[in-house]
Short mmCIF file of C-alpha atoms in Angstrom, two decimals:
data_model
loop_
_atom_site.label_atom_id
_atom_site.label_comp_id
_atom_site.label_asym_id
_atom_site.label_seq_id
_atom_site.Cartn_x
_atom_site.Cartn_y
_atom_site.Cartn_z
CA MET A 18 0.00 0.00 0.00
CA ARG A 19 1.35 3.44 -0.97
CA ILE A 20 -0.08 6.82 0.08
CA GLU A 21 0.81 10.18 -1.51
CA LEU A 22 0.67 12.71 1.35
CA ALA A 23 0.01 15.75 -0.81
CA THR A 24 -2.88 14.32 -2.81
CA ASN A 25 -3.96 11.43 -0.55
CA GLN A 26 -3.71 9.22 -3.62
CA THR A 27 -3.57 5.60 -2.46
CA THR A 28 -2.25 2.60 -4.38
CA CYS A 29 -2.54 -0.92 -3.03
CA LEU A 30 -2.29 -4.50 -4.19
CA LEU A 31 -5.13 -6.82 -3.23
CA PHE A 32 -5.22 -10.57 -3.65
CA ASN A 33 -7.59 -13.24 -2.48
CA ARG A 34 -8.30 -16.86 -3.32
CA GLN A 35 -12.01 -16.20 -3.71
CA PRO A 36 -12.99 -13.80 -6.53
CA LYS A 37 -16.32 -13.25 -4.82
CA ASP A 38 -14.56 -11.66 -1.83
CA LEU A 39 -12.83 -9.18 -4.13
CA ASP A 40 -16.13 -8.33 -5.76
CA ASP A 41 -17.66 -7.66 -2.35
CA LEU A 42 -14.67 -5.51 -1.40
CA VAL A 43 -14.96 -3.42 -4.57
CA ARG A 44 -18.66 -2.90 -3.91
CA ASP A 45 -17.95 -1.76 -0.33
CA LEU A 46 -15.21 0.57 -1.61
CA GLU A 47 -17.67 2.20 -3.95
CA LEU A 48 -20.09 2.72 -1.06
CA SER A 49 -17.32 4.23 1.12
CA ARG A 50 -15.76 6.39 -1.60
CA GLU A 51 -16.53 9.68 0.15
CA GLU A 52 -15.09 8.50 3.47
CA ILE A 53 -11.92 7.22 1.78
CA GLN A 54 -11.44 10.57 0.02
CA HIS A 55 -11.17 12.33 3.38
CA SER A 56 -8.61 9.85 4.74
CA PRO A 57 -6.80 7.10 2.80
CA LEU A 58 -6.57 5.00 5.96
CA ALA A 59 -10.33 4.62 5.89
CA PHE A 60 -9.55 1.92 3.32
CA LEU A 61 -7.58 -0.03 5.92
CA ASN A 62 -10.39 0.50 8.38
CA LEU A 63 -12.79 -1.01 5.85
CA LEU A 64 -10.55 -4.04 5.38
CA PHE A 65 -10.27 -4.36 9.16
CA LYS A 66 -14.05 -4.23 9.48
CA MET A 67 -14.56 -6.85 6.75
CA HIS A 68 -12.00 -9.16 8.31
CA GLY A 69 -13.73 -8.81 11.68
CA SER A 70 -17.08 -9.75 10.09
CA CYS A 71 -15.56 -12.91 8.56
CA SER A 72 -13.95 -13.80 11.89
CA GLU A 73 -17.24 -13.30 13.72
CA GLU A 74 -19.05 -15.52 11.22
CA TYR A 75 -16.39 -18.21 11.67
CA ARG A 76 -16.65 -17.91 15.46
CA GLU A 77 -20.44 -18.22 15.38
CA GLU A 78 -20.15 -21.46 13.39
CA ARG A 79 -17.80 -22.88 16.03
CA ASP A 80 -20.17 -21.71 18.77
CA LEU A 81 -23.05 -23.58 17.15
CA GLU A 82 -20.93 -26.73 16.88
CA VAL A 83 -20.04 -26.58 20.57
CA CYS A 84 -23.69 -25.92 21.53
CA ARG A 85 -24.82 -28.93 19.51
CA ILE A 86 -22.27 -31.17 21.26
CA GLU A 87 -23.35 -29.78 24.64
CA VAL A 88 -26.94 -30.66 23.80
CA ASP A 89 -25.90 -34.19 22.78
CA THR A 90 -24.13 -34.68 26.13
CA ALA A 91 -27.00 -33.00 28.05
CA THR A 92 -24.62 -30.52 29.70
CA SER A 93 -25.80 -27.29 28.09
CA GLY A 94 -27.01 -24.60 30.45
CA LEU A 95 -28.80 -22.70 27.67
CA ILE A 96 -30.49 -25.44 25.68
CA ARG A 97 -32.13 -28.43 27.29
CA ARG A 98 -33.13 -31.55 25.45
CA ARG A 99 -34.24 -34.91 26.77
CA ILE A 100 -31.83 -37.70 25.93
CA ALA A 101 -33.11 -40.82 24.22
CA PRO A 102 -34.59 -43.42 26.57
CA THR A 103 -31.64 -45.72 25.99
CA GLY A 104 -29.27 -42.99 27.19
CA ILE A 105 -26.75 -44.02 24.52
CA VAL A 106 -24.24 -41.33 23.54
CA ASP A 107 -21.82 -41.89 20.68
CA CYS A 108 -18.80 -40.77 22.69
CA GLU A 109 -16.24 -41.72 20.06
CA SER A 110 -17.92 -39.63 17.35
CA LEU A 111 -18.40 -36.67 19.69
CA MET A 112 -14.77 -36.95 20.78
CA ARG A 113 -13.60 -36.67 17.18
CA GLU A 114 -15.87 -33.68 16.58
CA LEU A 115 -14.58 -31.93 19.71
CA HIS A 116 -10.97 -32.38 18.67
CA ALA A 117 -11.83 -31.00 15.23
CA VAL A 118 -13.57 -27.98 16.80
CA ASN A 119 -10.64 -27.45 19.14
CA ALA A 120 -8.25 -27.36 16.16
CA LYS A 121 -10.48 -24.77 14.45
CA LEU A 122 -10.56 -22.69 17.64
CA LEU A 123 -6.77 -22.73 17.82
CA PHE A 124 -6.74 -21.37 14.28
CA LEU A 125 -9.33 -18.75 15.26
CA ASP A 126 -7.22 -17.69 18.23
CA ALA A 127 -4.24 -17.17 15.92
CA VAL A 128 -6.46 -15.13 13.56
CA MET A 129 -7.75 -13.05 16.47
CA ASN A 130 -4.19 -12.37 17.59
CA TRP A 131 -3.29 -11.19 14.08
CA GLU A 132 -6.46 -9.09 13.94
CA LEU A 133 -5.59 -7.30 17.18
CA LEU A 134 -2.09 -6.59 15.91
CA ALA A 135 -3.56 -5.34 12.63
CA GLY A 136 -5.91 -2.97 14.46
CA LYS A 137 -3.04 -1.64 16.54
CA PHE A 138 -0.96 -1.20 13.39
CA ILE A 139 -3.73 0.78 11.66
CA GLN A 140 -4.11 3.08 14.67
CA GLU A 141 -0.34 3.68 14.85
CA THR A 142 -0.17 4.22 11.08
CA TYR A 143 -2.95 6.80 11.27
CA THR A 144 -1.04 8.69 13.99
CA ILE A 145 2.19 8.56 11.95
CA LEU A 146 0.39 9.75 8.82
CA SER A 147 -1.07 12.73 10.71
CA GLU A 148 2.38 13.63 12.07
CA LEU A 149 3.94 13.41 8.59
CA ARG A 150 1.28 15.70 7.14
CA ALA A 151 1.88 18.21 9.95
CA ALA A 152 5.65 18.02 9.40
CA ARG A 153 5.21 18.89 5.70
CA GLY A 154 2.84 21.74 6.45
CA LEU A 155 -0.15 20.00 4.98
CA PRO A 156 -3.60 20.64 6.46
CA PRO A 157 -4.84 18.02 8.90
CA PHE A 158 -7.62 15.66 8.07
CA PRO A 159 -11.14 17.08 8.52
CA ALA A 160 -12.07 16.83 12.18
CA PRO A 161 -15.48 15.09 11.98
CA PRO A 162 -14.38 12.35 9.56
CA GLU A 163 -11.11 11.90 11.46
CA GLN A 164 -12.89 11.46 14.77
CA HIS A 165 -15.36 9.10 13.16
CA LEU A 166 -12.49 7.04 11.75
CA ARG A 167 -10.72 6.85 15.09
CA ASP A 168 -13.93 5.88 16.85
CA SER A 169 -14.57 3.21 14.23
CA LEU A 170 -11.04 1.82 14.66
CA ASP A 171 -11.42 1.72 18.44
CA TYR A 172 -14.82 0.08 18.14
CA HIS A 173 -13.66 -2.68 15.82
CA ALA A 174 -10.49 -3.20 17.87
CA ASN A 175 -12.64 -3.67 20.98
CA LEU A 176 -14.83 -6.09 19.04
CA SER A 177 -11.73 -8.06 18.09
CA SER A 178 -10.64 -8.20 21.73
CA PHE A 179 -14.08 -9.37 22.80
CA ARG A 180 -14.17 -11.90 19.96
CA ARG A 181 -10.88 -13.34 21.14
CA VAL A 182 -12.26 -13.68 24.67
CA GLN A 183 -15.27 -15.52 23.21
CA ALA A 184 -12.96 -17.85 21.27
CA GLN A 185 -10.98 -18.59 24.42
CA THR A 186 -14.26 -19.27 26.25
CA LEU A 187 -15.21 -21.70 23.51
CA GLN A 188 -11.90 -23.49 24.00
CA LYS A 189 -12.67 -23.86 27.70
CA ARG A 190 -16.11 -25.22 26.88
CA VAL A 191 -14.54 -27.73 24.50
CA GLN A 192 -12.15 -28.86 27.24
CA THR A 193 -15.13 -29.19 29.59
CA GLN A 194 -16.96 -31.33 27.05
CA LEU A 195 -13.88 -33.51 26.61
CA GLY A 196 -13.86 -34.04 30.37
CA VAL A 197 -17.58 -34.88 30.30
CA LEU A 198 -17.05 -37.42 27.52
CA TYR A 199 -14.11 -39.01 29.36
CA SER A 200 -16.38 -39.25 32.41
CA LEU A 201 -19.19 -40.83 30.38
CA ILE A 202 -16.78 -43.34 28.87
CA SER A 203 -15.42 -44.13 32.33
CA GLN A 204 -18.95 -44.62 33.70
CA ARG A 205 -19.84 -46.88 30.80
CA ASP A 206 -16.68 -48.92 31.34
CA ASN A 207 -17.43 -49.14 35.07
CA LYS A 208 -20.95 -50.41 34.35
CA LEU A 209 -19.52 -52.95 31.93
CA SER A 210 -16.97 -54.03 34.53
CA MET A 211 -19.72 -54.38 37.12
CA SER A 212 -21.73 -56.53 34.71
CA VAL A 213 -18.70 -58.69 34.04
CA ALA A 214 -18.07 -58.94 37.78
CA GLU A 215 -21.66 -60.03 38.41
CA VAL A 216 -21.42 -62.69 35.70
CA SER A 217 -18.07 -63.81 37.09
CA LYS A 218 -19.62 -64.05 40.57
CA GLU A 219 -22.45 -66.19 39.22
CA ILE A 220 -19.94 -68.43 37.46
CA ALA A 221 -17.87 -68.64 40.65
CA ASP A 222 -20.97 -69.58 42.68
CA ALA A 223 -21.87 -72.27 40.16
CA THR A 224 -18.29 -73.56 40.21
CA ARG A 225 -18.34 -73.57 44.01
CA ARG A 226 -21.56 -75.59 44.01
CA ASP A 227 -20.09 -78.03 41.51
CA SER A 228 -16.95 -78.24 43.61
CA SER A 229 -18.99 -79.02 46.73
CA SER A 230 -20.84 -81.77 44.87
CA MET A 231 -17.58 -83.22 43.61
CA LYS A 232 -16.14 -83.12 47.10
CA THR A 233 -19.17 -85.00 48.42
CA ILE A 234 -18.81 -87.63 45.72
CA ALA A 235 -15.08 -87.88 46.40
CA ALA A 236 -15.68 -88.24 50.15
CA LEU A 237 -18.23 -91.03 49.60
CA GLY A 238 -15.89 -92.76 47.20
CA LEU A 239 -13.08 -92.36 49.71
CA VAL A 240 -15.15 -94.02 52.42
CA PHE A 241 -16.35 -96.96 50.31
CA LEU A 242 -13.23 -97.49 48.24
CA PRO A 243 -11.18 -99.45 50.84
CA GLY A 244 -14.06 -101.85 51.56
CA THR A 245 -14.69 -102.32 47.85
CA PHE A 246 -11.02 -103.01 47.32
CA ILE A 247 -10.92 -105.66 50.07
CA ALA A 248 -14.13 -107.30 48.82
CA ALA A 249 -12.74 -107.47 45.30
CA LEU A 250 -9.48 -108.86 46.63
CA PHE A 251 -11.22 -111.66 48.57
CA GLY A 252 -13.52 -112.44 45.64
CA ALA A 253 -10.67 -112.76 43.16
CA GLY A 254 -9.59 -116.15 44.54
CA VAL A 255 -6.45 -114.88 46.07
CA MET A 256 -7.86 -115.72 49.47
CA ALA A 257 -10.45 -118.50 50.05
CA LEU A 258 -12.81 -118.70 53.01
CA PRO A 259 -13.71 -122.13 54.40
CA PRO A 260 -16.56 -123.80 52.39
CA PRO A 261 -19.72 -125.26 54.00
CA PRO A 262 -19.69 -128.91 55.24
CA VAL A 263 -19.50 -131.57 52.47
CA ALA A 264 -22.49 -133.58 53.71
CA GLU A 265 -24.79 -130.61 53.49
CA ALA A 266 -23.51 -129.77 50.07
CA ARG A 267 -24.17 -133.39 48.78
CA ALA A 268 -27.58 -133.60 50.32
CA GLY A 269 -28.57 -130.34 48.71
CA THR A 270 -29.52 -128.89 52.02
CA ALA A 271 -26.84 -126.30 51.99
CA HIS A 272 -27.97 -122.86 53.06
CA LEU A 273 -26.42 -119.49 53.58
CA VAL A 274 -23.61 -119.89 56.00
CA VAL A 275 -21.65 -117.04 57.44
CA SER A 276 -17.99 -117.75 57.36
CA ARG A 277 -16.22 -118.04 60.58
CA SER A 278 -13.67 -115.54 59.26
CA TRP A 279 -16.19 -112.85 58.40
CA TRP A 280 -14.51 -110.51 60.81
CA VAL A 281 -11.37 -110.51 58.69
CA PHE A 282 -13.08 -108.29 56.10
CA PHE A 283 -14.02 -105.65 58.64
CA ALA A 284 -10.75 -105.99 60.51
CA ILE A 285 -8.88 -105.01 57.36
CA SER A 286 -11.28 -102.62 55.59
CA ALA A 287 -12.23 -100.51 58.62
CA PRO A 288 -8.66 -99.55 59.62
CA LEU A 289 -7.74 -99.06 55.96
CA THR A 290 -10.74 -96.74 55.48
CA ALA A 291 -9.80 -94.76 58.61
CA VAL A 292 -6.20 -94.42 57.45
CA THR A 293 -7.34 -93.28 54.00
CA VAL A 294 -9.70 -90.61 55.44
CA VAL A 295 -7.00 -89.34 57.83
CA VAL A 296 -4.43 -89.11 55.06
CA TRP A 297 -6.95 -87.24 52.84
CA ALA A 298 -7.81 -84.78 55.63
CA ALA A 299 -4.12 -84.21 56.39
CA TYR A 300 -3.47 -83.47 52.70
CA LEU A 301 -6.29 -80.92 52.54
CA ARG A 302 -5.00 -79.16 55.64
CA TRP A 303 -1.44 -79.08 54.30
CA ARG A 304 -2.64 -77.61 50.98
CA SER A 305 -4.69 -74.92 52.79
CA ILE A 306 -1.69 -73.89 54.90
CA ALA A 307 0.53 -73.77 51.81
CA GLU A 308 -1.96 -71.51 49.96
CA ARG A 309 -2.13 -69.09 52.91
CA ARG A 310 1.66 -68.88 53.02
CA ARG A 311 1.82 -68.12 49.30
CA ALA A 312 -0.82 -65.42 49.71
CA VAL A 313 1.24 -63.75 52.46
#
């Protein structure tokens, strides 16, 4: 940008990626032609104003995004909406959206910082331009338009400062929503863990019942096993008990006769059963003591 002090002739180079923005700028320049003729820096003030409008539009879009997420998480203090009966919140999708909004707000904060510096630069440039005109003996700018320009610069600079505060507030709201989502995810995981714990408890109870039944079966088998072993040993022909008298057997008058050595079966099986039960009980006690020592 180049300004001729004597004639206030201003030359500048404008470029933009969107031709439509340049068309809008040219239209606004035509509408502000009289104001620019009084002071060439009114052109910079117009650019500053247009940039502030674009920044405000961008900030409003981010504000709406944050409000929508706050409604989805039911944490908005301005808008209240009943959550679906299932209470299901797509935390992963909302988390991605919040990170995207946070990145846009970081960009907006950088833009706001540049905008504040630009406003300060325009105000300083206007002061320098007035001093240069006074140093060359040129008449000052007309008082009413000059005051209007300064007031406009101050107003838009204050708007930029306020807009930056709003952007920073949006960043805090995004961080709050991230904390809310982390809390929701944690609560959901806790509920899932509690469900798993309840199922595990039911499985443990069922296993304990099965274990008690197996212990009962094992105890019964342990009691009857020695006697069964002795009976099978005597019945295998290894040991023979005295047979009934021969005369009774020939006459066919033989009847059930209890052997005189019937006590041998009980004399052997009873002590053997007792020894087996004692050994089994001693083993269980030793294993219990060993498990307690390992736990310590």
